[in-house]
Short mmCIF file of C-alpha atoms and ligand atoms in Angstrom, two decimals:
data_model
loop_
_atom_site.label_atom_id
_atom_site.label_comp_id
_atom_site.label_asym_id
_atom_site.label_seq_id
_atom_site.Cartn_x
_atom_site.Cartn_y
_atom_site.Cartn_z
CA MET A 645 125.72 90.28 98.66
CA LYS A 646 123.38 92.33 100.82
CA ILE A 647 123.27 96.12 101.32
CA MET A 648 122.23 97.60 104.67
CA LYS A 649 121.90 101.39 104.91
CA PHE A 650 121.46 103.13 108.27
CA GLY A 651 120.23 106.72 108.45
CA GLY A 652 121.20 109.53 110.81
CA THR A 653 118.96 108.61 113.74
CA SER A 654 120.03 104.95 113.45
CA VAL A 655 123.62 105.96 114.22
CA GLY A 656 122.91 109.20 116.11
CA LYS A 657 123.56 107.83 119.62
CA PRO A 658 126.32 105.48 120.84
CA ASP A 659 123.70 102.89 121.87
CA ARG A 660 122.16 102.99 118.43
CA MET A 661 125.57 102.32 116.84
CA HIS A 662 125.94 99.35 119.17
CA GLN A 663 122.59 98.08 117.97
CA VAL A 664 123.57 98.57 114.33
CA ALA A 665 126.62 96.38 114.95
CA GLN A 666 124.28 93.65 116.20
CA LEU A 667 121.95 93.98 113.22
CA ILE A 668 124.72 93.73 110.63
CA THR A 669 126.27 90.64 112.20
CA LYS A 670 123.05 88.70 112.80
CA ASP A 671 123.11 86.83 109.53
CA ASP A 672 126.42 85.79 108.01
CA SER A 673 125.04 83.83 105.06
CA GLU A 674 126.28 86.43 102.56
CA PRO A 675 128.74 89.35 102.51
CA VAL A 676 127.29 92.70 103.59
CA ILE A 677 128.03 96.26 102.51
CA VAL A 678 126.90 98.70 105.21
CA VAL A 679 126.18 102.27 104.09
CA LEU A 680 126.14 104.84 106.89
CA SER A 681 124.79 108.40 107.05
CA ALA A 682 126.27 111.07 109.28
CA LEU A 683 125.07 111.14 112.91
CA SER A 684 121.68 112.89 113.06
CA GLY A 685 122.03 116.66 113.11
CA THR A 686 125.58 116.65 111.80
CA THR A 687 124.86 117.47 108.16
CA ASN A 688 122.55 120.30 109.27
CA SER A 689 125.39 121.68 111.42
CA LEU A 690 127.88 121.34 108.56
CA VAL A 691 125.47 123.20 106.27
CA ALA A 692 125.25 125.98 108.88
CA ILE A 693 129.07 126.08 109.19
CA GLY A 694 129.42 126.41 105.41
CA GLU A 695 126.78 129.14 105.30
CA ALA A 696 128.47 131.09 108.09
CA MET A 697 131.81 130.84 106.23
CA ALA A 698 130.19 131.89 102.94
CA ALA A 699 128.73 134.93 104.70
CA GLY A 700 132.17 135.80 106.08
CA SER A 701 131.02 135.17 109.68
CA ARG A 702 134.12 133.30 110.81
CA ASP A 703 133.43 133.73 114.53
CA GLN A 704 130.02 132.18 114.12
CA ALA A 705 131.47 129.34 112.02
CA LYS A 706 134.14 128.72 114.67
CA GLU A 707 131.49 128.60 117.39
CA LEU A 708 129.49 126.02 115.41
CA ILE A 709 132.60 123.91 114.73
CA ASP A 710 133.51 123.88 118.45
CA LYS A 711 129.98 122.94 119.45
CA LEU A 712 129.93 120.05 116.98
CA GLU A 713 133.36 118.88 118.12
CA ALA A 714 132.17 118.83 121.75
CA HIS A 715 129.23 116.66 120.65
CA TYR A 716 131.62 114.15 119.05
CA GLN A 717 133.95 114.19 122.05
CA SER A 718 131.12 113.13 124.33
CA PHE A 719 129.74 110.67 121.74
CA ILE A 720 132.99 108.66 121.62
CA LYS A 721 133.18 108.46 125.42
CA GLU A 722 130.07 106.28 125.35
CA LEU A 723 130.81 104.57 122.05
CA VAL A 724 133.89 102.61 123.11
CA LYS A 725 135.23 101.15 126.35
CA THR A 726 138.94 100.40 125.99
CA ASP A 727 141.66 103.08 126.22
CA LYS A 728 143.08 101.91 122.91
CA ALA A 729 139.79 102.34 121.04
CA TYR A 730 139.11 105.64 122.77
CA ALA A 731 142.53 107.01 121.78
CA LYS A 732 141.85 105.98 118.19
CA ALA A 733 138.40 107.58 118.17
CA ARG A 734 139.83 110.77 119.69
CA SER A 735 142.48 111.07 117.05
CA ILE A 736 139.84 110.60 114.29
CA VAL A 737 137.67 113.35 115.80
CA SER A 738 140.71 115.65 116.18
CA GLU A 739 141.82 115.02 112.61
CA HIS A 740 138.45 115.95 111.11
CA PHE A 741 137.91 119.01 113.29
CA GLU A 742 141.45 120.19 112.61
CA PHE A 743 140.53 120.00 108.93
CA LEU A 744 137.42 122.15 109.53
CA ASN A 745 139.52 124.66 111.47
CA ILE A 746 142.03 124.86 108.62
CA ILE A 747 139.22 125.44 106.11
CA LEU A 748 138.08 128.31 108.30
CA LYS A 749 141.32 130.11 107.50
CA ILE A 750 141.26 129.78 103.71
CA SER A 751 139.02 131.71 101.36
CA PHE A 752 135.64 130.10 100.93
CA SER A 753 134.51 128.40 97.70
CA GLU A 754 131.71 126.12 96.54
CA ALA A 755 134.16 123.19 96.36
CA LEU A 756 135.24 123.81 99.96
CA SER A 757 131.63 123.74 101.13
CA LYS A 758 131.34 120.20 99.70
CA ASP A 759 134.48 119.21 101.60
CA ILE A 760 132.85 120.49 104.78
CA LEU A 761 129.64 118.50 104.12
CA ALA A 762 131.63 115.29 103.57
CA GLN A 763 133.02 115.30 107.12
CA GLY A 764 129.80 113.86 108.61
CA GLU A 765 129.82 110.54 106.77
CA LEU A 766 133.62 110.24 107.03
CA LEU A 767 133.37 110.63 110.80
CA SER A 768 130.44 108.25 111.33
CA THR A 769 132.00 105.41 109.30
CA LYS A 770 135.46 105.78 110.85
CA LEU A 771 134.07 105.88 114.40
CA PHE A 772 131.83 102.91 113.71
CA SER A 773 134.86 101.05 112.38
CA VAL A 774 136.74 101.74 115.64
CA TYR A 775 133.81 100.30 117.58
CA LEU A 776 133.67 97.18 115.38
CA GLU A 777 137.41 96.71 115.80
CA GLU A 778 137.05 96.97 119.58
CA LYS A 779 134.36 94.28 119.45
CA GLY A 780 136.64 92.07 117.32
CA ILE A 781 134.27 92.19 114.33
CA ASP A 782 136.29 91.70 111.17
CA HIS A 783 135.45 94.31 108.50
CA MET A 784 136.87 96.73 105.96
CA LEU A 785 136.24 100.42 105.38
CA LEU A 786 135.37 101.08 101.73
CA PRO A 787 136.15 104.72 100.86
CA ALA A 788 133.14 105.96 98.85
CA LEU A 789 135.32 108.67 97.30
CA GLU A 790 137.21 105.91 95.48
CA PHE A 791 134.21 104.50 93.62
CA MET A 792 131.13 106.76 93.88
CA THR A 793 131.18 109.26 90.99
CA ILE A 794 128.83 111.74 89.33
CA ASP A 795 129.12 113.21 85.84
CA ALA A 796 129.10 116.83 84.68
CA GLN A 797 125.27 116.87 85.00
CA ASP A 798 125.57 115.63 88.62
CA GLU A 799 124.17 112.24 87.63
CA PRO A 800 125.68 109.11 89.19
CA GLN A 801 127.59 106.97 86.70
CA LEU A 802 126.40 103.46 87.48
CA SER A 803 128.68 101.70 84.98
CA THR A 804 131.82 103.44 86.32
CA ILE A 805 130.74 102.84 89.91
CA LYS A 806 130.27 99.16 89.08
CA VAL A 807 133.75 98.78 87.57
CA LYS A 808 135.52 100.63 90.39
CA LEU A 809 133.60 98.97 93.22
CA SER A 810 133.92 95.46 91.76
CA ARG A 811 137.68 95.91 91.51
CA ILE A 812 137.98 96.90 95.19
CA LEU A 813 135.72 94.03 96.27
CA GLN A 814 137.68 91.52 94.21
CA GLN A 815 140.92 92.69 95.79
CA ASN A 816 139.36 92.04 99.21
CA SER A 817 137.41 88.89 98.50
CA ASN A 818 138.45 87.44 101.86
CA LYS A 819 136.31 90.05 103.66
CA LYS A 820 132.64 89.53 104.52
CA LEU A 821 131.73 92.91 105.98
CA PHE A 822 132.31 96.30 104.35
CA ILE A 823 131.46 99.74 105.74
CA THR A 824 131.10 102.72 103.42
CA GLN A 825 129.92 106.33 103.46
CA GLY A 826 126.53 107.29 102.08
CA TYR A 827 125.93 110.64 100.38
CA ILE A 828 129.51 111.55 99.40
CA CYS A 829 131.06 111.13 95.95
CA ARG A 830 133.47 112.69 93.46
CA ASN A 831 132.30 114.93 90.64
CA SER A 832 133.55 115.15 87.05
CA ARG A 833 136.32 117.54 88.15
CA GLY A 834 137.55 114.98 90.68
CA GLU A 835 136.41 117.15 93.62
CA VAL A 836 134.55 115.90 96.68
CA ASP A 837 130.80 116.31 96.09
CA ASN A 838 127.55 114.76 97.29
CA LEU A 839 124.27 113.21 96.14
CA LYS A 840 122.17 116.00 97.72
CA ARG A 841 120.37 115.91 101.07
CA GLY A 842 119.11 112.48 102.04
CA GLY A 843 121.54 111.02 99.48
CA SER A 844 122.68 108.02 101.52
CA ASP A 845 119.59 106.14 100.29
CA TYR A 846 120.79 106.85 96.75
CA THR A 847 124.28 105.51 97.62
CA ALA A 848 122.70 102.32 98.96
CA SER A 849 120.60 101.79 95.85
CA LEU A 850 123.56 102.53 93.53
CA VAL A 851 125.81 100.13 95.44
CA ALA A 852 123.03 97.51 95.41
CA ALA A 853 122.70 97.85 91.63
CA ALA A 854 126.48 97.89 91.10
CA VAL A 855 127.02 94.58 92.92
CA ASN A 856 123.65 93.11 91.90
CA ALA A 857 122.77 92.63 95.56
CA SER A 858 120.16 90.16 96.81
CA VAL A 859 118.46 92.96 98.76
CA CYS A 860 118.91 96.65 99.61
CA GLU A 861 117.77 97.29 103.17
CA ILE A 862 117.12 100.91 104.20
CA TRP A 863 117.09 101.00 108.01
CA THR A 864 115.53 104.11 109.49
CA ASP A 865 113.46 105.38 112.44
CA ILE A 866 110.03 104.21 111.25
CA ASP A 867 108.57 100.82 110.32
CA GLY A 868 108.36 101.38 106.56
CA MET A 869 106.61 103.68 104.11
CA HIS A 870 103.39 104.90 105.73
CA ASN A 871 100.15 105.69 103.92
CA ASN A 872 100.51 109.39 104.76
CA ASP A 873 103.11 111.78 106.18
CA PRO A 874 103.45 110.83 109.87
CA ARG A 875 104.93 114.25 110.66
CA ILE A 876 101.64 115.86 109.68
CA VAL A 877 98.86 113.33 110.08
CA LYS A 878 98.22 111.65 113.44
CA LYS A 879 97.10 108.17 112.46
CA THR A 880 99.15 106.54 109.71
CA VAL A 881 99.87 102.90 108.92
CA PRO A 882 102.77 101.17 107.15
CA VAL A 883 102.30 99.90 103.58
CA GLU A 884 103.45 96.29 103.26
CA GLN A 885 104.30 96.21 99.58
CA LEU A 886 105.01 98.75 96.85
CA SER A 887 106.17 98.44 93.26
CA PHE A 888 109.32 100.30 92.21
CA GLU A 889 107.12 102.74 90.27
CA GLU A 890 104.89 103.47 93.26
CA ALA A 891 107.88 103.93 95.57
CA ALA A 892 109.62 106.20 93.05
CA GLU A 893 106.51 108.40 92.76
CA LEU A 894 106.15 108.64 96.54
CA ALA A 895 109.83 109.48 97.00
CA TYR A 896 109.80 112.06 94.21
CA PHE A 897 106.59 113.63 95.47
CA GLY A 898 107.80 114.16 99.00
CA ALA A 899 107.78 111.00 101.15
CA LYS A 900 110.93 111.92 103.06
CA ILE A 901 111.70 108.35 104.06
CA LEU A 902 113.34 107.90 100.63
CA HIS A 903 115.66 110.21 98.65
CA PRO A 904 113.66 111.55 95.65
CA THR A 905 115.53 109.67 92.93
CA CYS A 906 116.98 106.71 94.80
CA ILE A 907 114.76 103.99 93.35
CA TRP A 908 115.95 103.75 89.74
CA PRO A 909 119.27 101.94 90.31
CA ALA A 910 117.64 99.16 92.35
CA GLN A 911 114.77 99.00 89.88
CA GLN A 912 117.17 98.74 86.92
CA GLN A 913 118.83 95.67 88.44
CA LYS A 914 115.56 94.40 90.01
CA VAL A 915 117.09 94.43 93.50
CA PRO A 916 114.29 94.34 96.11
CA VAL A 917 114.38 97.29 98.51
CA LYS A 918 113.19 96.91 102.11
CA LEU A 919 112.37 99.79 104.44
CA LEU A 920 113.01 98.66 108.02
CA ASN A 921 113.01 100.15 111.50
CA THR A 922 116.28 100.09 113.50
CA MET A 923 114.32 100.77 116.70
CA GLN A 924 111.91 97.90 115.98
CA PRO A 925 113.84 95.40 113.85
CA GLU A 926 111.14 92.72 113.99
CA ALA A 927 108.51 94.94 112.33
CA LEU A 928 107.55 93.86 108.81
CA GLY A 929 108.41 97.19 107.14
CA THR A 930 107.81 97.82 103.44
CA THR A 931 109.03 95.64 100.59
CA ILE A 932 109.57 97.30 97.21
CA THR A 933 109.78 95.01 94.17
CA GLN A 934 108.61 94.80 90.55
CA GLU A 935 105.18 93.67 91.70
CA ALA A 936 102.72 96.08 93.27
CA GLY A 937 101.15 93.39 95.43
CA SER A 938 97.64 94.80 95.36
CA VAL A 939 95.42 97.15 93.37
CA GLY A 940 94.25 100.51 94.68
CA VAL A 941 95.42 103.56 96.55
CA LYS A 942 98.41 102.92 98.83
CA ALA A 943 99.71 106.26 100.06
CA VAL A 944 99.73 110.03 99.70
CA ALA A 945 102.70 112.37 99.82
CA ALA A 946 103.27 116.11 99.61
CA LYS A 947 105.98 118.12 97.91
CA ASP A 948 106.37 121.76 98.96
CA GLY A 949 108.00 124.79 97.37
CA ILE A 950 106.14 124.48 94.07
CA ILE A 951 105.91 127.49 91.74
CA VAL A 952 103.20 127.78 89.06
CA ILE A 953 104.03 129.53 85.80
CA ASN A 954 101.03 130.56 83.69
CA ILE A 955 101.44 131.33 80.00
CA LYS A 956 98.38 133.02 78.52
CA SER A 957 98.17 133.59 74.80
CA SER A 958 95.16 133.94 72.54
CA ARG A 959 97.21 133.87 69.38
CA MET A 960 99.58 130.94 69.42
CA LEU A 961 98.37 128.62 72.06
CA LEU A 962 98.09 124.96 71.11
CA ALA A 963 99.30 125.70 67.61
CA TYR A 964 101.67 122.90 66.69
CA GLY A 965 105.19 123.46 67.93
CA PHE A 966 104.07 125.91 70.62
CA LEU A 967 104.60 123.57 73.58
CA ARG A 968 107.99 122.54 72.22
CA LYS A 969 109.13 126.16 72.24
CA ILE A 970 107.98 126.54 75.83
CA PHE A 971 109.66 123.31 76.93
CA GLU A 972 112.91 124.36 75.28
CA VAL A 973 113.11 127.32 77.66
CA PHE A 974 112.91 124.96 80.65
CA GLU A 975 115.44 122.62 79.08
CA LYS A 976 117.86 125.51 78.57
CA TYR A 977 117.71 126.31 82.28
CA ARG A 978 117.85 122.62 83.32
CA THR A 979 114.57 123.01 85.19
CA SER A 980 112.17 120.07 85.16
CA ILE A 981 108.42 120.48 85.00
CA ASP A 982 106.31 118.46 87.46
CA MET A 983 102.73 119.21 86.44
CA ILE A 984 101.16 120.71 83.34
CA THR A 985 97.61 121.71 82.35
CA THR A 986 96.48 123.20 79.07
CA SER A 987 93.37 125.00 77.83
CA GLU A 988 92.59 126.78 74.60
CA VAL A 989 94.07 130.03 75.87
CA ALA A 990 96.52 129.12 78.61
CA VAL A 991 99.16 126.65 79.74
CA SER A 992 100.17 126.29 83.38
CA VAL A 993 103.26 124.35 84.44
CA THR A 994 104.86 123.82 87.84
CA ILE A 995 108.53 123.75 88.81
CA ASP A 996 110.07 122.87 92.16
CA HIS A 997 112.80 125.48 92.45
CA GLY A 998 112.92 129.13 91.54
CA GLY A 999 116.67 129.40 90.92
CA ASN A 1000 116.24 130.41 87.28
CA LEU A 1001 112.71 131.78 87.52
CA THR A 1002 113.51 135.35 86.44
CA ALA A 1003 115.44 134.19 83.38
CA ILE A 1004 112.76 131.61 82.47
CA VAL A 1005 109.95 134.19 82.74
CA LYS A 1006 111.92 136.64 80.59
CA GLU A 1007 112.42 134.05 77.85
CA LEU A 1008 108.76 133.00 77.97
CA GLU A 1009 107.48 136.57 77.58
CA PRO A 1010 107.46 136.56 73.75
CA PHE A 1011 104.96 133.65 73.91
CA GLY A 1012 102.24 135.43 75.88
CA THR A 1013 101.38 137.01 79.22
CA ILE A 1014 103.36 135.33 81.97
CA THR A 1015 102.30 135.22 85.62
CA THR A 1016 103.74 133.18 88.50
CA GLU A 1017 102.36 131.93 91.82
CA ASP A 1018 104.66 130.54 94.52
CA ASN A 1019 103.99 128.68 97.79
CA HIS A 1020 102.14 125.73 96.34
CA THR A 1021 102.26 122.05 97.28
CA ILE A 1022 101.78 118.99 95.09
CA ILE A 1023 99.72 116.32 96.82
CA SER A 1024 100.18 112.94 95.16
CA VAL A 1025 97.90 109.98 95.61
CA VAL A 1026 99.88 106.87 94.70
CA GLY A 1027 98.77 103.31 94.14
CA ASN A 1028 98.44 100.54 91.61
CA GLU A 1029 96.02 100.83 88.64
CA ILE A 1030 94.56 103.91 90.28
CA ALA A 1031 92.40 104.75 87.29
CA GLN A 1032 90.60 101.43 87.69
CA THR A 1033 89.98 101.91 91.38
CA LYS A 1034 86.25 102.28 91.86
CA HIS A 1035 84.99 105.80 92.50
CA ILE A 1036 88.52 107.09 92.97
CA LEU A 1037 87.87 110.53 91.51
CA SER A 1038 84.54 111.03 93.26
CA LYS A 1039 86.12 109.97 96.56
CA LEU A 1040 89.01 112.32 96.02
CA PHE A 1041 86.93 115.34 95.10
CA GLU A 1042 84.39 114.68 97.82
CA ALA A 1043 87.17 114.51 100.41
CA LEU A 1044 88.64 117.74 99.10
CA THR A 1045 85.44 119.81 98.93
CA PRO A 1046 86.84 122.56 101.24
CA ILE A 1047 90.17 122.78 99.40
CA PRO A 1048 90.81 125.25 96.56
CA VAL A 1049 92.54 122.74 94.27
CA ARG A 1050 94.58 124.69 91.72
CA MET A 1051 95.54 121.92 89.25
CA VAL A 1052 94.87 118.19 88.79
CA SER A 1053 97.03 115.68 86.93
CA TYR A 1054 95.37 112.36 86.18
CA GLY A 1055 96.29 109.67 83.69
CA GLY A 1056 99.96 110.54 83.17
CA SER A 1057 100.85 107.38 85.03
CA LYS A 1058 98.80 104.43 86.18
CA HIS A 1059 100.13 104.95 89.65
CA ASN A 1060 99.45 108.56 90.44
CA VAL A 1061 96.86 111.31 90.71
CA SER A 1062 98.40 114.65 91.67
CA MET A 1063 96.75 117.82 92.84
CA LEU A 1064 98.23 121.23 93.36
CA VAL A 1065 97.04 123.20 96.39
CA PRO A 1066 98.20 126.39 98.08
CA SER A 1067 100.76 125.33 100.72
CA SER A 1068 98.60 126.84 103.46
CA TYR A 1069 96.08 124.02 102.74
CA LYS A 1070 98.63 121.18 102.81
CA THR A 1071 97.94 119.92 106.34
CA GLN A 1072 94.18 120.05 105.89
CA THR A 1073 94.42 118.29 102.50
CA LEU A 1074 96.53 115.44 103.92
CA GLN A 1075 94.15 115.05 106.86
CA LEU A 1076 91.04 115.03 104.66
CA LEU A 1077 92.61 112.43 102.35
CA ASN A 1078 93.54 110.27 105.32
CA LYS A 1079 89.89 110.07 106.22
CA GLY A 1080 88.41 110.07 102.71
CA LEU A 1081 90.74 107.49 101.14
CA PHE A 1082 91.94 105.38 104.05
CA GLY A 1083 89.19 105.81 106.64
CA LEU A 1084 91.82 106.93 109.18
CA GLU A 1085 91.49 110.01 111.39
P1 ADP B 1109 117.06 108.68 107.80
O1 ADP B 1109 117.80 109.66 108.64
O2 ADP B 1109 117.06 107.29 108.37
O3 ADP B 1109 117.44 108.72 106.37
P2 ADP B 1109 114.74 110.28 107.27
O4 ADP B 1109 114.47 111.30 108.33
O5 ADP B 1109 115.40 110.75 106.02
O6 ADP B 1109 115.54 109.09 107.94
O7 ADP B 1109 113.38 109.54 106.85
C1 ADP B 1109 112.54 108.97 107.84
C2 ADP B 1109 111.44 109.93 108.19
O8 ADP B 1109 110.63 110.18 107.04
C3 ADP B 1109 110.45 109.43 109.21
O9 ADP B 1109 110.91 109.64 110.52
C4 ADP B 1109 109.19 110.21 108.87
O10 ADP B 1109 109.02 111.31 109.73
C5 ADP B 1109 109.44 110.77 107.48
N1 ADP B 1109 108.36 110.43 106.53
C6 ADP B 1109 107.74 111.32 105.71
N2 ADP B 1109 106.80 110.72 104.99
C7 ADP B 1109 106.81 109.41 105.33
C8 ADP B 1109 106.04 108.28 104.94
N3 ADP B 1109 105.09 108.35 104.01
N4 ADP B 1109 106.32 107.10 105.54
C9 ADP B 1109 107.27 107.00 106.47
N5 ADP B 1109 108.04 108.03 106.89
C10 ADP B 1109 107.81 109.22 106.32
N1 LIG B 1110 123.81 113.05 105.92
C1 LIG B 1110 123.15 113.44 104.70
C2 LIG B 1110 121.94 114.29 105.01
O1 LIG B 1110 121.65 114.52 106.17
C3 LIG B 1110 122.78 112.28 103.85
C4 LIG B 1110 121.75 111.33 104.45
O2 LIG B 1110 121.58 111.31 105.66
O3 LIG B 1110 121.13 110.60 103.69
O4 LIG B 1110 121.31 114.77 104.11
MG1 MG B 1111 116.96 110.07 104.82
#
């Protein structure tokens, strides 16, 4: 079985959906599960609708709902040709927007906001199914809400997903083509939930692991993982091969092409992941497997919104048990630490969200003087056997001479050197590394 995931831009225009239909039917040597995102822009609109409702701005929410509905009404006009298919598509659009209009009238809750967010993927898959039906392409819609689950800690439950999905597939073993929603799932309370923004990649990897797929293809709007962030740096090039570890580090440290934690399920089942370009299907893309392919630096990525917490203490620091006590505070508030540096008199750690910052600082106060600095960015240099790459540190520091590097993390993994810089230096840092490490300007 093969998994093919298409992101928002890959399904964002009727023509693109037509092209997706061609791509998924090109090779019929094995059954395919297609995972679709919402049409580009839809999830952002649904987030805005939820926020307007939460703020009690019903008029604004209504305006946003109507605007989005108009977008879908014109989308389906170009998507299908026959009256029959058009009538079907219209009734799907009406059904989902009626639902949003009903939600508008009831009192807002967190659970309702998740219901709102789920409409995007439900719409894209149902409309795509109408198009496939019109083209006479035999397929089945697999409702993600029937097999994709997360536990009380919001973690996907791979073993449960496997059991539920296998059962549905067995019951439909005569089918060769399945279409399912990315991103959406059910939580431990049985409510509709999601795998966080960009989560369709995670769905694809989980499905690939659950069915032990031959390959998990992530089709997007660029020809693979590039050596640097193409939104920030002018000249970037695709990386042909990455190991699961390298890809996981790049995704976690900000390479937007992949959801931050989407690699582990594929890695666990050793399913190769391919990053491919819907707009340029013949391009090589990036292959992610156990093997790194080559030694040396492959890519850099940047993760914004980092907060530094400094703990300064002349009395207790580095006494045994001291770090444990500090870490316990972060564990209590379910906040993970990305970087850490220690000296005789101070420890600095970084976190990537400030949701519990006030409480964390308060609980750390008995251990020393606490200060915080926000607006930082982690720049990660990722590759294979980086420590053995000749002159890597001198190259790095030479390239970054003008940058006030705040922290450095080296040696934690064989695949990564991370540096913390003030976010105002992010663009310059990525540009300097592009030249210093890859010789690209
Ligand atoms: P999709 O909607 O298909 O999931 P995304 O927008 O989530 O697509 O991811 C693709 C985008 O990721 C690219 O258009 C590119 O701008 C951005 N991106 C950021 N860093 C990288 C990188 N290192 N390599 C490739 N793309 C990257
Ligand atoms: N539609 C969701 C989002 O925009 C999930 C995804 O596209 O991966 O975040
Ligand atoms: Mg994405």
